[in-house]
Amino acid sequence: MRERLQKVLAKAGIASRRRAEELIRQGKVRVDGLVVTEMGTRVDPETQKIECNGIPVTSEEKKVYILLHKPVGYLSTVDDPQGRPIVTDLLVGIKERIYPVGRLDLDTEGALLLTNDGELAQKILHPSHEVNKTYEAEVKGRPGKKKLAALSKGIMLDGNKTWPADTEIIKTVSRSTTVRITIHEGRKRQVRKMFDAIGHPVLKLKRIAYGQLELGSLEPGKYRFLSLDDLKSIFNK
Ligand code: URA
């Protein structure tokens, strides 16, 4: 059934009708890959692909929430035209159209949430909700206190200052140091760029938690379904 685009967005829980109109006006909404800014455009959510801020909008499907331990070498996407391994290759028997909430680089492993709940995905991704993401970064050499303090204060990256990060040294071996770092932004290759900026490039990177939702002992390539309490813990500091 065809309905007005703003109504479809509102029904899917993406935003209020008024906010949905703003998103459309700002060019944040695509239908079948094309930006639609014309208010009142009629669409069929059953057959057309609707995206808001790059995230698919789903309406009536049962909501599914998964925590996957993404292994290195898998792309955080649901489709790769070049046929490389993608994270959804690791999931078995899931019919809902789930997609990753944010990305981990090809060479990063660790906690990756997948869902078809657009509202939750927007909430997690929007910096205003300040969802903490914690990483273990093995970095080259031994970053001293001053350098880590610079990350804690915030440093300039691509012309913008990063929000303060929490850092803690976990382990030092002869040529590298493992640092636990918590940030709540999600800029591209942010953790790698932050350590590059202080002269200690990342050798290995693993996301270990979203808020208080921890990866725990989940092995690479394995996943689990999340409970309501798990979802709540994402927003706990
Ligand atoms: N920061 C990075 O540099 N890479 C990731 O995959 C995630 C955060």
mmCIF file of C-alpha atoms and ligand atoms in Angstrom:
data_model
loop_
_atom_site.group_PDB
_atom_site.id
_atom_site.type_symbol
_atom_site.label_atom_id
_atom_site.label_comp_id
_atom_site.label_asym_id
_atom_site.label_seq_id
_atom_site.Cartn_x
_atom_site.Cartn_y
_atom_site.Cartn_z
ATOM 1 C CA MET A 1 0.000 0.000 0.000
ATOM 2 C CA ARG A 2 1.331 3.420 -0.953
ATOM 3 C CA GLU A 3 1.562 6.009 1.793
ATOM 4 C CA ARG A 4 3.073 9.434 2.252
ATOM 5 C CA LEU A 5 6.791 9.165 2.912
ATOM 6 C CA GLN A 6 6.706 11.179 6.162
ATOM 7 C CA LYS A 7 3.942 8.912 7.470
ATOM 8 C CA VAL A 8 5.961 5.799 6.673
ATOM 9 C CA LEU A 9 8.952 7.231 8.562
ATOM 10 C CA ALA A 10 6.814 8.194 11.539
ATOM 11 C CA LYS A 11 5.103 4.773 11.648
ATOM 12 C CA ALA A 12 8.476 3.049 11.618
ATOM 13 C CA GLY A 13 9.362 5.043 14.745
ATOM 14 C CA ILE A 14 12.149 7.013 13.031
ATOM 15 C CA ALA A 15 10.813 10.404 14.115
ATOM 16 C CA SER A 16 7.663 12.411 14.713
ATOM 17 C CA ARG A 17 5.755 13.403 11.565
ATOM 18 C CA ARG A 18 7.152 16.955 11.809
ATOM 19 C CA ARG A 19 10.752 15.749 12.302
ATOM 20 C CA ALA A 20 10.296 13.268 9.439
ATOM 21 C CA GLU A 21 9.364 16.190 7.188
ATOM 22 C CA GLU A 22 12.534 17.994 8.238
ATOM 23 C CA LEU A 23 14.633 14.922 7.463
ATOM 24 C CA ILE A 24 13.054 14.705 4.018
ATOM 25 C CA ARG A 25 13.625 18.411 3.387
ATOM 26 C CA GLN A 26 17.279 18.055 4.446
ATOM 27 C CA GLY A 27 17.822 15.329 1.845
ATOM 28 C CA LYS A 28 18.417 12.621 4.472
ATOM 29 C CA VAL A 29 15.853 10.220 3.017
ATOM 30 C CA ARG A 30 16.316 7.970 -0.004
ATOM 31 C CA VAL A 31 13.790 5.856 -1.830
ATOM 32 C CA ASP A 32 15.253 3.102 -4.006
ATOM 33 C CA GLY A 33 18.628 4.806 -3.724
ATOM 34 C CA LEU A 34 17.461 8.287 -4.782
ATOM 35 C CA VAL A 35 17.186 11.275 -2.455
ATOM 36 C CA VAL A 36 13.566 12.427 -2.176
ATOM 37 C CA THR A 37 12.921 15.973 -0.957
ATOM 38 C CA GLU A 38 9.421 16.366 -2.337
ATOM 39 C CA MET A 39 6.970 16.413 0.552
ATOM 40 C CA GLY A 40 4.075 14.020 0.254
ATOM 41 C CA THR A 41 5.779 11.603 -2.130
ATOM 42 C CA ARG A 42 3.867 8.334 -1.959
ATOM 43 C CA VAL A 43 5.850 5.170 -1.421
ATOM 44 C CA ASP A 44 5.218 1.488 -0.848
ATOM 45 C CA PRO A 45 7.322 0.299 2.111
ATOM 46 C CA GLU A 46 6.633 -3.332 1.174
ATOM 47 C CA THR A 47 8.329 -3.134 -2.189
ATOM 48 C CA GLN A 48 10.510 -0.026 -2.088
ATOM 49 C CA LYS A 49 13.803 0.420 -0.286
ATOM 50 C CA ILE A 50 13.521 3.390 2.047
ATOM 51 C CA GLU A 51 16.556 4.693 3.933
ATOM 52 C CA CYS A 52 17.007 7.463 6.468
ATOM 53 C CA ASN A 53 20.577 8.623 7.111
ATOM 54 C CA GLY A 54 21.693 5.544 5.192
ATOM 55 C CA ILE A 55 19.786 3.176 7.485
ATOM 56 C CA PRO A 56 16.977 1.052 6.045
ATOM 57 C CA VAL A 57 13.523 1.904 7.369
ATOM 58 C CA THR A 58 11.487 -1.148 8.254
ATOM 59 C CA SER A 59 7.991 -1.095 9.651
ATOM 60 C CA GLU A 60 6.063 -4.200 10.559
ATOM 61 C CA GLU A 61 8.873 -6.733 10.867
ATOM 62 C CA LYS A 62 9.592 -8.357 14.199
ATOM 63 C CA LYS A 63 12.519 -6.491 15.768
ATOM 64 C CA VAL A 64 15.737 -8.457 16.013
ATOM 65 C CA TYR A 65 18.844 -7.461 17.993
ATOM 66 C CA ILE A 66 22.121 -9.296 17.635
ATOM 67 C CA LEU A 67 25.579 -8.836 19.083
ATOM 68 C CA LEU A 68 28.194 -10.299 16.753
ATOM 69 C CA HIS A 69 31.903 -10.715 17.337
ATOM 70 C CA LYS A 70 33.029 -9.449 13.943
ATOM 71 C CA PRO A 71 36.242 -11.144 12.889
ATOM 72 C CA VAL A 72 38.989 -9.291 11.012
ATOM 73 C CA GLY A 73 38.469 -9.606 7.246
ATOM 74 C CA TYR A 74 34.677 -9.141 7.206
ATOM 75 C CA LEU A 75 33.019 -5.985 5.882
ATOM 76 C CA SER A 76 30.412 -4.260 8.077
ATOM 77 C CA THR A 77 27.825 -4.204 5.326
ATOM 78 C CA VAL A 78 24.916 -6.281 4.054
ATOM 79 C CA ASP A 79 26.015 -6.291 0.442
ATOM 80 C CA ASP A 80 29.345 -6.170 -1.344
ATOM 81 C CA PRO A 81 29.342 -5.938 -5.127
ATOM 82 C CA GLN A 82 32.862 -7.423 -5.139
ATOM 83 C CA GLY A 83 31.671 -10.528 -3.275
ATOM 84 C CA ARG A 84 34.013 -10.159 -0.303
ATOM 85 C CA PRO A 85 33.058 -11.665 3.079
ATOM 86 C CA ILE A 86 30.362 -9.603 4.829
ATOM 87 C CA VAL A 87 29.152 -9.771 8.414
ATOM 88 C CA THR A 88 25.724 -11.134 7.508
ATOM 89 C CA ASP A 89 27.447 -14.215 5.998
ATOM 90 C CA LEU A 90 28.044 -15.235 9.615
ATOM 91 C CA LEU A 91 24.360 -15.273 10.592
ATOM 92 C CA VAL A 92 22.228 -18.342 10.073
ATOM 93 C CA GLY A 93 18.473 -18.490 9.439
ATOM 94 C CA ILE A 94 17.634 -14.831 10.046
ATOM 95 C CA LYS A 95 14.922 -13.700 7.659
ATOM 96 C CA GLU A 96 14.560 -10.131 8.915
ATOM 97 C CA ARG A 97 16.477 -7.426 7.042
ATOM 98 C CA ILE A 98 19.022 -6.609 9.704
ATOM 99 C CA TYR A 99 22.016 -4.352 9.194
ATOM 100 C CA PRO A 100 24.988 -3.254 11.280
ATOM 101 C CA VAL A 101 24.682 -0.247 13.576
ATOM 102 C CA GLY A 102 27.761 1.721 12.542
ATOM 103 C CA ARG A 103 30.884 0.137 11.200
ATOM 104 C CA LEU A 104 34.037 -1.580 12.213
ATOM 105 C CA ASP A 105 36.943 -1.368 9.764
ATOM 106 C CA LEU A 106 37.842 -4.459 7.759
ATOM 107 C CA ASP A 107 40.918 -4.878 9.973
ATOM 108 C CA THR A 108 39.070 -4.282 13.276
ATOM 109 C CA GLU A 109 37.366 -7.065 15.214
ATOM 110 C CA GLY A 110 34.887 -7.082 18.053
ATOM 111 C CA ALA A 111 31.405 -6.079 19.123
ATOM 112 C CA LEU A 112 29.046 -5.220 16.285
ATOM 113 C CA LEU A 113 25.326 -4.738 16.804
ATOM 114 C CA LEU A 114 22.928 -5.735 14.066
ATOM 115 C CA THR A 115 19.240 -4.926 14.053
ATOM 116 C CA ASN A 116 16.247 -3.993 11.932
ATOM 117 C CA ASP A 117 15.165 -1.411 14.531
ATOM 118 C CA GLY A 118 15.877 1.904 12.834
ATOM 119 C CA GLU A 119 14.874 3.950 15.848
ATOM 120 C CA LEU A 120 17.355 2.211 18.125
ATOM 121 C CA ALA A 121 20.074 2.399 15.465
ATOM 122 C CA GLN A 122 19.600 6.172 15.078
ATOM 123 C CA LYS A 123 19.701 6.594 18.845
ATOM 124 C CA ILE A 124 22.942 4.659 19.174
ATOM 125 C CA LEU A 125 24.610 6.434 16.280
ATOM 126 C CA HIS A 126 23.605 9.975 17.142
ATOM 127 C CA PRO A 127 26.404 11.620 19.178
ATOM 128 C CA SER A 128 23.842 13.447 21.348
ATOM 129 C CA HIS A 129 23.049 10.152 23.100
ATOM 130 C CA GLU A 130 26.727 9.770 23.931
ATOM 131 C CA VAL A 131 26.762 5.988 23.732
ATOM 132 C CA ASN A 132 30.219 4.964 24.851
ATOM 133 C CA LYS A 133 32.187 2.588 22.708
ATOM 134 C CA THR A 134 35.164 0.912 24.315
ATOM 135 C CA TYR A 135 38.099 -0.513 22.386
ATOM 136 C CA GLU A 136 41.261 -2.372 23.195
ATOM 137 C CA ALA A 137 43.986 -0.952 21.004
ATOM 138 C CA GLU A 138 47.377 -2.562 20.771
ATOM 139 C CA VAL A 139 49.631 0.302 19.728
ATOM 140 C CA LYS A 140 53.236 0.556 18.692
ATOM 141 C CA GLY A 141 55.688 1.579 21.391
ATOM 142 C CA ARG A 142 54.896 2.962 24.812
ATOM 143 C CA PRO A 143 52.647 6.011 24.880
ATOM 144 C CA GLY A 144 53.458 8.067 27.961
ATOM 145 C CA LYS A 145 51.053 9.772 30.323
ATOM 146 C CA LYS A 146 51.274 13.109 28.506
ATOM 147 C CA LYS A 147 50.313 11.590 25.188
ATOM 148 C CA LEU A 148 47.364 9.705 26.637
ATOM 149 C CA ALA A 149 46.322 12.871 28.469
ATOM 150 C CA ALA A 150 46.180 14.599 25.081
ATOM 151 C CA LEU A 151 43.619 11.994 23.943
ATOM 152 C CA SER A 152 41.692 12.489 27.167
ATOM 153 C CA LYS A 153 41.492 16.220 26.549
ATOM 154 C CA GLY A 154 40.597 15.883 22.889
ATOM 155 C CA ILE A 155 42.793 16.405 19.849
ATOM 156 C CA MET A 156 42.331 17.960 16.435
ATOM 157 C CA LEU A 157 41.402 15.419 13.770
ATOM 158 C CA ASP A 158 40.558 16.528 10.254
ATOM 159 C CA GLY A 159 39.933 20.057 11.514
ATOM 160 C CA ASN A 160 37.611 19.092 14.400
ATOM 161 C CA LYS A 161 38.432 18.441 18.013
ATOM 162 C CA THR A 162 37.565 14.992 19.325
ATOM 163 C CA TRP A 163 35.442 14.666 22.444
ATOM 164 C CA PRO A 164 37.401 13.682 25.534
ATOM 165 C CA ALA A 165 38.321 9.999 25.641
ATOM 166 C CA ASP A 166 38.993 7.765 28.630
ATOM 167 C CA THR A 167 42.206 5.793 28.374
ATOM 168 C CA GLU A 168 43.855 3.161 30.525
ATOM 169 C CA ILE A 169 46.985 1.120 29.918
ATOM 170 C CA ILE A 170 46.212 -2.589 30.176
ATOM 171 C CA LYS A 171 49.481 -4.223 29.209
ATOM 172 C CA THR A 172 52.953 -3.302 28.032
ATOM 173 C CA VAL A 173 55.266 -5.739 26.275
ATOM 174 C CA SER A 174 58.604 -4.984 24.652
ATOM 175 C CA ARG A 175 57.382 -3.215 21.497
ATOM 176 C CA SER A 176 53.733 -2.515 22.072
ATOM 177 C CA THR A 177 51.169 -1.366 24.589
ATOM 178 C CA THR A 178 47.531 -2.320 24.940
ATOM 179 C CA VAL A 179 45.356 0.652 25.797
ATOM 180 C CA ARG A 180 41.671 0.542 26.665
ATOM 181 C CA ILE A 181 40.025 3.608 25.154
ATOM 182 C CA THR A 182 36.415 4.788 25.411
ATOM 183 C CA ILE A 183 34.903 7.324 23.009
ATOM 184 C CA HIS A 184 31.354 8.226 22.107
ATOM 185 C CA GLU A 185 31.828 9.572 18.616
ATOM 186 C CA GLY A 186 31.948 7.376 15.541
ATOM 187 C CA ARG A 187 34.154 9.121 13.035
ATOM 188 C CA LYS A 188 35.763 7.062 10.318
ATOM 189 C CA ARG A 189 38.846 5.188 11.615
ATOM 190 C CA GLN A 190 38.702 7.441 14.653
ATOM 191 C CA VAL A 191 40.676 5.357 17.125
ATOM 192 C CA ARG A 192 43.398 4.647 14.569
ATOM 193 C CA LYS A 193 43.640 8.330 13.684
ATOM 194 C CA MET A 194 43.779 9.349 17.348
ATOM 195 C CA PHE A 195 46.718 7.070 18.046
ATOM 196 C CA ASP A 196 48.389 8.083 14.772
ATOM 197 C CA ALA A 197 48.111 11.675 15.958
ATOM 198 C CA ILE A 198 50.132 10.935 19.113
ATOM 199 C CA GLY A 199 52.735 8.914 17.197
ATOM 200 C CA HIS A 200 51.684 5.426 18.305
ATOM 201 C CA PRO A 201 49.965 3.696 15.391
ATOM 202 C CA VAL A 202 47.435 0.955 16.107
ATOM 203 C CA LEU A 203 48.639 -2.570 15.401
ATOM 204 C CA LYS A 204 45.449 -4.342 16.444
ATOM 205 C CA LEU A 205 41.999 -3.027 17.329
ATOM 206 C CA LYS A 206 39.050 -4.690 19.036
ATOM 207 C CA ARG A 207 35.774 -3.137 20.187
ATOM 208 C CA ILE A 208 34.913 -4.691 23.518
ATOM 209 C CA ALA A 209 31.723 -2.843 24.536
ATOM 210 C CA TYR A 210 28.865 -0.519 23.643
ATOM 211 C CA GLY A 211 28.072 1.277 26.912
ATOM 212 C CA GLN A 212 27.897 -1.505 29.500
ATOM 213 C CA LEU A 213 27.053 -4.155 26.894
ATOM 214 C CA GLU A 214 30.217 -6.204 26.734
ATOM 215 C CA LEU A 215 31.485 -8.597 24.099
ATOM 216 C CA GLY A 216 32.618 -10.911 26.912
ATOM 217 C CA SER A 217 33.709 -14.377 25.858
ATOM 218 C CA LEU A 218 31.900 -14.397 22.503
ATOM 219 C CA GLU A 219 34.337 -15.933 20.009
ATOM 220 C CA PRO A 220 35.116 -14.273 16.648
ATOM 221 C CA GLY A 221 32.358 -15.141 14.160
ATOM 222 C CA LYS A 222 29.852 -16.022 16.918
ATOM 223 C CA TYR A 223 26.794 -14.025 17.902
ATOM 224 C CA ARG A 224 23.979 -13.878 20.415
ATOM 225 C CA PHE A 225 20.478 -12.404 20.532
ATOM 226 C CA LEU A 226 20.053 -9.493 22.926
ATOM 227 C CA SER A 227 17.501 -9.136 25.718
ATOM 228 C CA LEU A 228 15.757 -5.933 26.750
ATOM 229 C CA ASP A 229 18.209 -5.596 29.647
ATOM 230 C CA ASP A 230 21.113 -5.937 27.208
ATOM 231 C CA LEU A 231 19.629 -3.123 25.115
ATOM 232 C CA LYS A 232 19.231 -0.911 28.161
ATOM 233 C CA SER A 233 22.851 -1.530 29.147
ATOM 234 C CA ILE A 234 24.022 0.040 25.871
ATOM 235 C CA PHE A 235 22.946 3.420 27.244
ATOM 236 C CA ASN A 236 24.597 2.968 30.651
ATOM 237 C CA LYS A 237 27.933 4.666 31.146
HETATM 238 N N1 URA B 1 37.897 3.330 15.247
HETATM 239 C C1 URA B 1 38.675 2.844 14.257
HETATM 240 O O1 URA B 1 39.736 3.407 13.960
HETATM 241 N N2 URA B 1 38.269 1.753 13.621
HETATM 242 C C2 URA B 1 37.127 1.081 13.914
HETATM 243 O O2 URA B 1 36.821 0.067 13.282
HETATM 244 C C3 URA B 1 36.328 1.604 14.946
HETATM 245 C C4 URA B 1 36.740 2.725 15.595
#
